[in-house]
mmCIF file with all atom_site columns, C-alpha atoms and ligand atoms in Angstrom:
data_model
loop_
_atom_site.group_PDB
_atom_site.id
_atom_site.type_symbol
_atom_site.label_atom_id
_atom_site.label_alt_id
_atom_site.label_comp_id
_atom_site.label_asym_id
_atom_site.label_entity_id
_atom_site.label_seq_id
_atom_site.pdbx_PDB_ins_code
_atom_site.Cartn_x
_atom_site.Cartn_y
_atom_site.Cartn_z
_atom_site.occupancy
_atom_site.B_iso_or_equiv
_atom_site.pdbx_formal_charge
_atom_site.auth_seq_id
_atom_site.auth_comp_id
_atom_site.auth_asym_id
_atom_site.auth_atom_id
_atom_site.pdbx_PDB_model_num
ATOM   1   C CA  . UNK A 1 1   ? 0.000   0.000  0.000   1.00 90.00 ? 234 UNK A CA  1
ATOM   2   C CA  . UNK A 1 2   ? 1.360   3.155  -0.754  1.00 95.00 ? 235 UNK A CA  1
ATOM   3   C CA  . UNK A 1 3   ? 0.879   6.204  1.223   1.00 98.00 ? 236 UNK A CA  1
ATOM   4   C CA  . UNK A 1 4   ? 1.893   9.422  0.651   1.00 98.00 ? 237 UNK A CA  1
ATOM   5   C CA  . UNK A 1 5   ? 1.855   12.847 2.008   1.00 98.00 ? 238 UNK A CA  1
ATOM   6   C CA  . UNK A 1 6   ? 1.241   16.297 0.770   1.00 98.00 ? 239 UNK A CA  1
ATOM   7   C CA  . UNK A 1 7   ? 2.795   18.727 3.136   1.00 98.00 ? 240 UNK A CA  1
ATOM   8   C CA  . UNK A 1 8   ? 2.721   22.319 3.746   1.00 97.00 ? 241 UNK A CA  1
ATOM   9   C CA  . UNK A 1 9   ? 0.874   25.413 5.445   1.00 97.00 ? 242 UNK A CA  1
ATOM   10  C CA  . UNK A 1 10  ? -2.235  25.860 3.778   1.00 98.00 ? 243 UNK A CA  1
ATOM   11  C CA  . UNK A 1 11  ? -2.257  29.105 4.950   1.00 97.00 ? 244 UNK A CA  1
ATOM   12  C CA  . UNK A 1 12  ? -5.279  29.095 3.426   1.00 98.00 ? 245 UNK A CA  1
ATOM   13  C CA  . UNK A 1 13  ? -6.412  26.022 1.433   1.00 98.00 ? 246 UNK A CA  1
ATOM   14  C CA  . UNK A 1 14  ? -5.720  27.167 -2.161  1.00 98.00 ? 247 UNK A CA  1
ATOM   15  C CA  . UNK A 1 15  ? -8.141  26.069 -5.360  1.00 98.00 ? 248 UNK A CA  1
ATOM   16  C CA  . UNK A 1 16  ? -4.447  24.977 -6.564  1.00 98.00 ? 249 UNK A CA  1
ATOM   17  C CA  . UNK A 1 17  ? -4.141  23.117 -3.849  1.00 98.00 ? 250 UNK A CA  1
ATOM   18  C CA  . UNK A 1 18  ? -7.625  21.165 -3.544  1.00 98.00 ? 251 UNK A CA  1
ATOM   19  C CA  . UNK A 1 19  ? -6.275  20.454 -7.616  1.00 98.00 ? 252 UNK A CA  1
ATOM   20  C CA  . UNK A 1 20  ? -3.162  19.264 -6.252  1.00 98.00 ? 253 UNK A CA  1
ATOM   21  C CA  . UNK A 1 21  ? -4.862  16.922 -3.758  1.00 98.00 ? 254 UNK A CA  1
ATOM   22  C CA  . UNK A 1 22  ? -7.677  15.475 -6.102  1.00 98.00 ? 255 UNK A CA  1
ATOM   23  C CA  . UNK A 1 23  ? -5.219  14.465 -8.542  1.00 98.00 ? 256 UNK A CA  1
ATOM   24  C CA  . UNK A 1 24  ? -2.730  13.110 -5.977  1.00 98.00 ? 257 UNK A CA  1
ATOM   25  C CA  . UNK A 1 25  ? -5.743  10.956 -4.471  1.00 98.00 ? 258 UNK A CA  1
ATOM   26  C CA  . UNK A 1 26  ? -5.795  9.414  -7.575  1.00 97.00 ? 259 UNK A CA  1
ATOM   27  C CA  . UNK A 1 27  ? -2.089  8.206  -8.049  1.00 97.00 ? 260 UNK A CA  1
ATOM   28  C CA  . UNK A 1 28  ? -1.462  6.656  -4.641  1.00 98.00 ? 261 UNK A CA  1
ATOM   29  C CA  . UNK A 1 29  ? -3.093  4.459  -2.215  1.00 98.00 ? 262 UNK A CA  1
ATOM   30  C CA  . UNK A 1 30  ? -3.783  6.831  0.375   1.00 98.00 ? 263 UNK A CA  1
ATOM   31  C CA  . UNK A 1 31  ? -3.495  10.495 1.005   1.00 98.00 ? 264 UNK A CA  1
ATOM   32  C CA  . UNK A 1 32  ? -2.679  12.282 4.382   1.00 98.00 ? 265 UNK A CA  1
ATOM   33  C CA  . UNK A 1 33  ? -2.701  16.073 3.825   1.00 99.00 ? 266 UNK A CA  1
ATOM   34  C CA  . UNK A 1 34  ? 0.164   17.221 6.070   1.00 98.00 ? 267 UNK A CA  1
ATOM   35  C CA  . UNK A 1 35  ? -0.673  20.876 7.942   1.00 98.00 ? 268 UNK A CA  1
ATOM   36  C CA  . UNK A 1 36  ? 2.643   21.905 9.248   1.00 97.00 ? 269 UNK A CA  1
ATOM   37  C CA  . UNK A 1 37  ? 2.574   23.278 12.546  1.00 95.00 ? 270 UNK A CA  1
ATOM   38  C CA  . UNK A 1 38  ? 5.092   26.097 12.694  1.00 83.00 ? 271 UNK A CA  1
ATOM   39  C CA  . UNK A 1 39  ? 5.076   27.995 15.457  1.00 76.00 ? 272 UNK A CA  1
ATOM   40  C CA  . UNK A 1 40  ? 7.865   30.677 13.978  1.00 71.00 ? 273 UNK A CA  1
ATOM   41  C CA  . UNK A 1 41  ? 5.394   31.608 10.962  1.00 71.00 ? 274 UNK A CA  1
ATOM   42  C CA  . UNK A 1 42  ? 3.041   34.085 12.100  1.00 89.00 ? 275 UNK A CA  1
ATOM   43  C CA  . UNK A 1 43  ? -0.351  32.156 10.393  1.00 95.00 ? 276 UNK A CA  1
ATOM   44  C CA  . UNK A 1 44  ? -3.666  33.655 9.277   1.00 97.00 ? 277 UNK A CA  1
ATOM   45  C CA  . UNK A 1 45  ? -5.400  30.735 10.325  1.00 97.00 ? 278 UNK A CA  1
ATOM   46  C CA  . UNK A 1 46  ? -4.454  28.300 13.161  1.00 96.00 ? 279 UNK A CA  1
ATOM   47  C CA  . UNK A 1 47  ? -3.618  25.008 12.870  1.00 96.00 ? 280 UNK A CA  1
ATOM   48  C CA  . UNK A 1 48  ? -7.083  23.772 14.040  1.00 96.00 ? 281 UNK A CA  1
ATOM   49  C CA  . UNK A 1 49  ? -8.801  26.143 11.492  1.00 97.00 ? 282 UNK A CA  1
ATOM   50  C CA  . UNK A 1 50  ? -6.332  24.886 8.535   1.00 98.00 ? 283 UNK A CA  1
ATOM   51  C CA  . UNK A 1 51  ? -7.084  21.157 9.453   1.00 98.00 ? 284 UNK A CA  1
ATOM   52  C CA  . UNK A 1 52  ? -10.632 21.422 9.414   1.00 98.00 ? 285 UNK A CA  1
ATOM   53  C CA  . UNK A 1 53  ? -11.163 23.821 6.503   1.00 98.00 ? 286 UNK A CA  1
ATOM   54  C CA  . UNK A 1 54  ? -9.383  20.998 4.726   1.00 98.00 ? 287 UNK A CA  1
ATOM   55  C CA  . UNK A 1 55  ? -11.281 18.191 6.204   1.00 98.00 ? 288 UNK A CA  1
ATOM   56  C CA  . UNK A 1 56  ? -14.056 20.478 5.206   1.00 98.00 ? 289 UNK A CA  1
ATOM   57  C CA  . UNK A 1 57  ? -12.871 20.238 1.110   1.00 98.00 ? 290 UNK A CA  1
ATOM   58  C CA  . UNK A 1 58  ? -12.069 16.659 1.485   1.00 98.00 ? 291 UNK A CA  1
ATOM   59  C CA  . UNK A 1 59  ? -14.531 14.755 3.261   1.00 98.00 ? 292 UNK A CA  1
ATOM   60  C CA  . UNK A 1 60  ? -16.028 13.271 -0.136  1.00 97.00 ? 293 UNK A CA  1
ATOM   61  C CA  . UNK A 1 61  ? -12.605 11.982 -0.727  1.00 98.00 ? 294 UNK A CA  1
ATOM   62  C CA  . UNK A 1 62  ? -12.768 8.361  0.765   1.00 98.00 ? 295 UNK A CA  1
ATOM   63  C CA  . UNK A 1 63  ? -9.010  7.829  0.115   1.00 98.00 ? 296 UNK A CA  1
ATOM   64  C CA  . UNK A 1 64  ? -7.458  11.288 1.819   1.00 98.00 ? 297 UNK A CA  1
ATOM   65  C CA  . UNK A 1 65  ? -7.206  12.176 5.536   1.00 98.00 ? 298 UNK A CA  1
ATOM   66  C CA  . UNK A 1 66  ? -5.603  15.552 7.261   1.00 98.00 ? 299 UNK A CA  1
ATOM   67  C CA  . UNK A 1 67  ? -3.652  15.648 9.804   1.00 98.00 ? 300 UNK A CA  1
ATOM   68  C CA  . UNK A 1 68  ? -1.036  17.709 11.668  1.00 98.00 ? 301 UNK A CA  1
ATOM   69  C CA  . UNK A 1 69  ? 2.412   17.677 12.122  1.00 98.00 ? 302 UNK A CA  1
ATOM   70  C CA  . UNK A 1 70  ? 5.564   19.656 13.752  1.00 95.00 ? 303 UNK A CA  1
ATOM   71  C CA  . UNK A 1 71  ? 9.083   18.681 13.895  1.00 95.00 ? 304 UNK A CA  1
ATOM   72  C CA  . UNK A 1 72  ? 10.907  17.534 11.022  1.00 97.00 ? 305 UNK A CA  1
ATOM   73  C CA  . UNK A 1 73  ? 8.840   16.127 7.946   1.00 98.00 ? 306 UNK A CA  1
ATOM   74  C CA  . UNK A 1 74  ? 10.703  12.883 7.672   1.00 98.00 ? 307 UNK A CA  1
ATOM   75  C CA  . UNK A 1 75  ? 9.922   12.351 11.293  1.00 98.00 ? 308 UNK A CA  1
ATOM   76  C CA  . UNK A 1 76  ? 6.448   12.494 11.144  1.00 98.00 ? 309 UNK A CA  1
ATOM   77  C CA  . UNK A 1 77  ? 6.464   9.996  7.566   1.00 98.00 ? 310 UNK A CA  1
ATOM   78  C CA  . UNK A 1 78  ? 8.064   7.347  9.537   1.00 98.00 ? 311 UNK A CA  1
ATOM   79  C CA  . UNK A 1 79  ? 5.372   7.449  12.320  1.00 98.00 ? 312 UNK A CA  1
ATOM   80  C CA  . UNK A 1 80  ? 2.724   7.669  9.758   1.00 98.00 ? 313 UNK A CA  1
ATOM   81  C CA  . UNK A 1 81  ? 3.952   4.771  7.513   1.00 98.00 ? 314 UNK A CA  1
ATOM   82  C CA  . UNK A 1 82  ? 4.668   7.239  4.341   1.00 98.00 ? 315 UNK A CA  1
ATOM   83  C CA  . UNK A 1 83  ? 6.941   6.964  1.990   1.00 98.00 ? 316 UNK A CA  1
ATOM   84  C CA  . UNK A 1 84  ? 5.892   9.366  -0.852  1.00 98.00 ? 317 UNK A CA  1
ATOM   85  C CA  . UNK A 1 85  ? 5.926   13.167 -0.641  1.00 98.00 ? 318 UNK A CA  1
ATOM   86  C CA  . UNK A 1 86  ? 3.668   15.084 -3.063  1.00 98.00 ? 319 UNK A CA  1
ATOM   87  C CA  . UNK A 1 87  ? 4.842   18.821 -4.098  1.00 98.00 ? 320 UNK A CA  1
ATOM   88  C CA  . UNK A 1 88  ? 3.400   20.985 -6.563  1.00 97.00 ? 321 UNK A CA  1
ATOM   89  C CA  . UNK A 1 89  ? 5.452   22.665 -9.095  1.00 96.00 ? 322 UNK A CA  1
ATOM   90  C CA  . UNK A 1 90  ? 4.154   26.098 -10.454 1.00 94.00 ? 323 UNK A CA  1
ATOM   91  C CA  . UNK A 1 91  ? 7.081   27.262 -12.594 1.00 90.00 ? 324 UNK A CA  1
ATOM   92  C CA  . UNK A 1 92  ? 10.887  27.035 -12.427 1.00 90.00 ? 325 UNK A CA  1
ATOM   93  C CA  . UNK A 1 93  ? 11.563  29.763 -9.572  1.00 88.00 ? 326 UNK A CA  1
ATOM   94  C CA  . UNK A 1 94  ? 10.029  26.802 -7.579  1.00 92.00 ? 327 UNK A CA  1
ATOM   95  C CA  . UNK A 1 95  ? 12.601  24.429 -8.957  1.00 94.00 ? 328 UNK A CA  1
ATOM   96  C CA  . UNK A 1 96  ? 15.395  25.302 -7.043  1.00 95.00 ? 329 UNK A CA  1
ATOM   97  C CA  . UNK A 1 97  ? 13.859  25.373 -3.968  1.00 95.00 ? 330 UNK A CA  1
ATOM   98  C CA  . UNK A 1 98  ? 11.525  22.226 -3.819  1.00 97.00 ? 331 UNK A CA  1
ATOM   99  C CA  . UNK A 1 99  ? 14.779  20.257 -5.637  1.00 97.00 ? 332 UNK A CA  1
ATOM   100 C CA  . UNK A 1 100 ? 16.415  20.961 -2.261  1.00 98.00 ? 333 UNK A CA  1
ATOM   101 C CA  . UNK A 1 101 ? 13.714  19.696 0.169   1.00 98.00 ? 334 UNK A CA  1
ATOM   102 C CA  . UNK A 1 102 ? 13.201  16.839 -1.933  1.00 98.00 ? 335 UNK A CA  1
ATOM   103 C CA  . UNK A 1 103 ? 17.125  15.477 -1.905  1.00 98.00 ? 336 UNK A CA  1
ATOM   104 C CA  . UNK A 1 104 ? 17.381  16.513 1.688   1.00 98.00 ? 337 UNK A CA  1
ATOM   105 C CA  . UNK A 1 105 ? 14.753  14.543 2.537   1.00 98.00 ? 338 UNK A CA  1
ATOM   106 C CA  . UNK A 1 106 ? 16.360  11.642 0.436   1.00 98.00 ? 339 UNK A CA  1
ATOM   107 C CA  . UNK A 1 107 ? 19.413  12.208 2.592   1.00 98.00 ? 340 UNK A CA  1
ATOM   108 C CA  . UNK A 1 108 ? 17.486  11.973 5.797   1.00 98.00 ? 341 UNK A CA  1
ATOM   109 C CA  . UNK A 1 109 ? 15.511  8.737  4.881   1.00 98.00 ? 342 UNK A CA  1
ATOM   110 C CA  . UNK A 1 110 ? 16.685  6.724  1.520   1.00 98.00 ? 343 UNK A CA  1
ATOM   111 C CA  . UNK A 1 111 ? 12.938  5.257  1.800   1.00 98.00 ? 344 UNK A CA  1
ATOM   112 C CA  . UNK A 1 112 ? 11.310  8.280  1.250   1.00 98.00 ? 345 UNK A CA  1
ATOM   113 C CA  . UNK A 1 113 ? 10.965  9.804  -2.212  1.00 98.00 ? 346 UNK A CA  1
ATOM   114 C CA  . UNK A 1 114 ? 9.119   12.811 -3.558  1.00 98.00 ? 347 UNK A CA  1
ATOM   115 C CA  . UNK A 1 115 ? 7.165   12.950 -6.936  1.00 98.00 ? 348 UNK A CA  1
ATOM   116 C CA  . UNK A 1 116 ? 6.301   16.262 -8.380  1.00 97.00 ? 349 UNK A CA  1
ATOM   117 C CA  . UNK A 1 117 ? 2.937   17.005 -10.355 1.00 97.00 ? 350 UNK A CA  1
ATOM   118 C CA  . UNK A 1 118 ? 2.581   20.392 -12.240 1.00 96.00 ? 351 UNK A CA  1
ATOM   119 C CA  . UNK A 1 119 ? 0.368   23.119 -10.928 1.00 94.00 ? 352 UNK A CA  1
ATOM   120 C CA  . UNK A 1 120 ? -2.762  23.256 -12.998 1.00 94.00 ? 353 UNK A CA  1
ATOM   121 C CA  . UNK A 1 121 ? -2.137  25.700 -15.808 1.00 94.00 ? 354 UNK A CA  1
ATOM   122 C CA  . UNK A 1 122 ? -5.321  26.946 -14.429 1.00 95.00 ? 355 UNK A CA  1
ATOM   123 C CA  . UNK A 1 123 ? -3.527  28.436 -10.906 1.00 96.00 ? 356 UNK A CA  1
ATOM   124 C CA  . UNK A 1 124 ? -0.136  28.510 -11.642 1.00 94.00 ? 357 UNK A CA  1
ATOM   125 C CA  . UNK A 1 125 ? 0.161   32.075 -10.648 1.00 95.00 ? 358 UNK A CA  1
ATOM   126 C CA  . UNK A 1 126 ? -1.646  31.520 -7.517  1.00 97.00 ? 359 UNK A CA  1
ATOM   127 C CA  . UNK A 1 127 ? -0.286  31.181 -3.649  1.00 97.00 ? 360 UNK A CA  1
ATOM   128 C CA  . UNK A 1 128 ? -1.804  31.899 -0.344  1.00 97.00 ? 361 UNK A CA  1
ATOM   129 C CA  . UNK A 1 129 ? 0.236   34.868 -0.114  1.00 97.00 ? 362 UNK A CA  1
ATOM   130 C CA  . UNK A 1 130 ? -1.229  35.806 -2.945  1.00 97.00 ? 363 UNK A CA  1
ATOM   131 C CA  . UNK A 1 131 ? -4.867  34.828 -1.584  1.00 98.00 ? 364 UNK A CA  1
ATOM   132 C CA  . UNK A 1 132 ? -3.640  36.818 1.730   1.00 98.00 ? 365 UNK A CA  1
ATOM   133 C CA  . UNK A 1 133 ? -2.177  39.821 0.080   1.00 98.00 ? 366 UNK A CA  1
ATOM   134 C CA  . UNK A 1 134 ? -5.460  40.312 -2.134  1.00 98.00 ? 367 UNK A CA  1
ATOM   135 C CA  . UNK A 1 135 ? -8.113  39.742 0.443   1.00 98.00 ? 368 UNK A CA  1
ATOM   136 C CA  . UNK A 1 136 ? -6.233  42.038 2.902   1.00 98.00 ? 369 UNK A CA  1
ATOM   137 C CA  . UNK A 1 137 ? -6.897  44.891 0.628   1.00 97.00 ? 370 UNK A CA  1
ATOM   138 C CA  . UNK A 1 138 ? -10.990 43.537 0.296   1.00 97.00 ? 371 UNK A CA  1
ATOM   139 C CA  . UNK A 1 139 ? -9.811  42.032 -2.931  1.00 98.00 ? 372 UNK A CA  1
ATOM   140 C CA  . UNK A 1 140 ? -11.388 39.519 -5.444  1.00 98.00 ? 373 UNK A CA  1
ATOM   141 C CA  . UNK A 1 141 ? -10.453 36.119 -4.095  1.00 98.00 ? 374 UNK A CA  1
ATOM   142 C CA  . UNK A 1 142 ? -13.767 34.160 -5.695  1.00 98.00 ? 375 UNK A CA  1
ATOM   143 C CA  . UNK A 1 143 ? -10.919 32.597 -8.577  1.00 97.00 ? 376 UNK A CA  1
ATOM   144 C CA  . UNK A 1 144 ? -8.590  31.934 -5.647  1.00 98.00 ? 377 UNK A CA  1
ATOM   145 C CA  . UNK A 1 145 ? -9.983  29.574 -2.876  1.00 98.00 ? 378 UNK A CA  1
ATOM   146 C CA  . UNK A 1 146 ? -13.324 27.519 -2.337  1.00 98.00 ? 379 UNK A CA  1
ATOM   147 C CA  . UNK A 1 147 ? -16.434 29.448 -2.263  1.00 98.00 ? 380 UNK A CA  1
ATOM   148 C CA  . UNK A 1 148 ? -17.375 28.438 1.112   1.00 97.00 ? 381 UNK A CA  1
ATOM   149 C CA  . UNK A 1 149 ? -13.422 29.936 2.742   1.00 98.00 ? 382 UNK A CA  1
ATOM   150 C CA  . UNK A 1 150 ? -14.292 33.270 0.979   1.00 98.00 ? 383 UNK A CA  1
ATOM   151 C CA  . UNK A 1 151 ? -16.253 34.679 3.850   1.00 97.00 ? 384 UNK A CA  1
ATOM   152 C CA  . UNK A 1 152 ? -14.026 33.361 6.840   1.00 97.00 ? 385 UNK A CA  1
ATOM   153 C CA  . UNK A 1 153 ? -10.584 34.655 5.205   1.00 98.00 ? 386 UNK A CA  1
ATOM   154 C CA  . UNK A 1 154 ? -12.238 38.428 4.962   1.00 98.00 ? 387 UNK A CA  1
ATOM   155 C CA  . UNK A 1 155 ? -13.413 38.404 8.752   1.00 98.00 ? 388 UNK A CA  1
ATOM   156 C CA  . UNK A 1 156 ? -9.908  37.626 9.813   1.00 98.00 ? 389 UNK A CA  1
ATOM   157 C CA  . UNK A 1 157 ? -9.023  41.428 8.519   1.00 98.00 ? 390 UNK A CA  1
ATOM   158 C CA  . UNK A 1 158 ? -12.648 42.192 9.540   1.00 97.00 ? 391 UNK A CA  1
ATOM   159 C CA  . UNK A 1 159 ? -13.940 42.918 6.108   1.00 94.00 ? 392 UNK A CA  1
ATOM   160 C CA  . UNK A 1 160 ? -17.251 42.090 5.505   1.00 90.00 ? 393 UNK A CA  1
ATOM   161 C CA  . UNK A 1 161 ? -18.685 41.161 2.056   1.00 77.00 ? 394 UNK A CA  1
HETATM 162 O O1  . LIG B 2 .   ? 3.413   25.147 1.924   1.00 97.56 ? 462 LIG B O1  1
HETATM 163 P P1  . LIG B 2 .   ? 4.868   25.276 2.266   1.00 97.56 ? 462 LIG B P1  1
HETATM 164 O O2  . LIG B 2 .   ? 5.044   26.265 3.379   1.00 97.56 ? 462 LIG B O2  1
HETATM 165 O O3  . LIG B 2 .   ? 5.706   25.575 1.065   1.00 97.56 ? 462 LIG B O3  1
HETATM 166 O O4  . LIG B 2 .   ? 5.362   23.839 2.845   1.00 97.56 ? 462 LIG B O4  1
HETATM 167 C C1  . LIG B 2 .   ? 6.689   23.645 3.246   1.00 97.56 ? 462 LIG B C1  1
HETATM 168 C C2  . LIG B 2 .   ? 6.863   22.299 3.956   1.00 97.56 ? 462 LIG B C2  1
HETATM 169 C C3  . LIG B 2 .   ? 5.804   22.134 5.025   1.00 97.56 ? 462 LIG B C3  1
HETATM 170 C C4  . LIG B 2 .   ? 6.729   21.177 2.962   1.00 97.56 ? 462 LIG B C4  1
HETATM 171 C C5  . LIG B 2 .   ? 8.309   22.264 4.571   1.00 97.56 ? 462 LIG B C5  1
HETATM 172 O O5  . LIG B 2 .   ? 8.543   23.465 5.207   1.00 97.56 ? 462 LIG B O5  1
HETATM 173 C C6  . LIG B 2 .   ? 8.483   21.135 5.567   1.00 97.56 ? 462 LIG B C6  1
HETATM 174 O O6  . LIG B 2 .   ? 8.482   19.989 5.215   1.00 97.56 ? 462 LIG B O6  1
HETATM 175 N N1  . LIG B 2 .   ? 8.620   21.516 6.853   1.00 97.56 ? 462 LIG B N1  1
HETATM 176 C C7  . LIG B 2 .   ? 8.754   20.581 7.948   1.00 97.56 ? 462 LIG B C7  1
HETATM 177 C C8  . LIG B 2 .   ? 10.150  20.668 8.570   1.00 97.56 ? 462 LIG B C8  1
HETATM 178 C C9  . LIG B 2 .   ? 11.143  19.896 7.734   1.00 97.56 ? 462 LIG B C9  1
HETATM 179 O O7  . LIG B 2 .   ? 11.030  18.699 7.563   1.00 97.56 ? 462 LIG B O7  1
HETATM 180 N N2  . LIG B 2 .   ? 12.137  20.626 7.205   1.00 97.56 ? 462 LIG B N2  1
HETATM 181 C C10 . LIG B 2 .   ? 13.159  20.033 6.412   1.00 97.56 ? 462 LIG B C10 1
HETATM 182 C C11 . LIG B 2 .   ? 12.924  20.196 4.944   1.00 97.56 ? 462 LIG B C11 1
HETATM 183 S S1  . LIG B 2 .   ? 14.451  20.529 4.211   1.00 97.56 ? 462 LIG B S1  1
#
């Protein structure tokens, strides 16, 4: 059985990322959605928030679960049983970056490997900081995150709609 993991903040839940998930969910086993608990970032959301907005967008997905985690990534796999890691790739400035995490990770653990799909052409622009920096400013977010988030990412810089 393979199960893998997609990590990260979801700081919020991106419409790239639910894209990212369904088509993950259908490559592997099983999915565990990773929320990284990280203390040092100052987060919209909180953890508990994150989790369940994403339990939220996948609870018709039989084969995905969320869950937390803190500490390093490669940790956490080993207690879980994974031995995939899912990233995104948007364009090449992400290369570099994600090429790093991946072959550290490989260091860490030779078990553990990381496969890379491509953003959806349809979001490759988008980010949360992007989905943070627009709805800060009362922006247009409907193109950016799930209809039902819209509302609850305004109210955290009291804007109402
Ligand atoms: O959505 P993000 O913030 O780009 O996700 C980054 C994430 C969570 C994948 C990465 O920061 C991570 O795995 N953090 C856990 C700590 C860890 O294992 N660090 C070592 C990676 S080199």
């Amino acid at each position: 059985m393979k199960r893998a993991i997609y990590p990260g903040s979801f700081d919020p839940l991106t419409l790239g990322h639910v894209d990212m998930i369904e088509r993950s969910a259908k490559i592997v086993d099983e999915l565990v959605v990773g929320v990284l608990n990280n203390s040092a970032k100052n987060s919209l959301f909180s953890l508990e928030e994150r989790v369940s907005m994403i339990k939220e967008m996948t609870a018709s997905m039989p084969n995905v679960t969320v869950a937390s985690f803190d500490g390093l990534l490669v940790d956490y796999m080993k207690e879980i049983d994974a031995t995939i890691i899912v990233r995104g790739l948007r364009a090449v400035t992400d290369f570099e970056y994600e090429l790093q995490i991946a072959q550290t990770n490989h260091v860490q653990n030779a078990n553990v490997e990381t496969i890379f799909l491509t953003t959806n052409l349809k979001y490759s622009y988008l980010s949360s900081t992007i989905v943070k920096e627009f709805a800060s400013y009362g922006g247009d977010i409907s193109n950016f995150v799930p209809a039902c988030f819209i509302d609850r990412i305004y109210a955290k810089y009291h804007i109402s709609k």
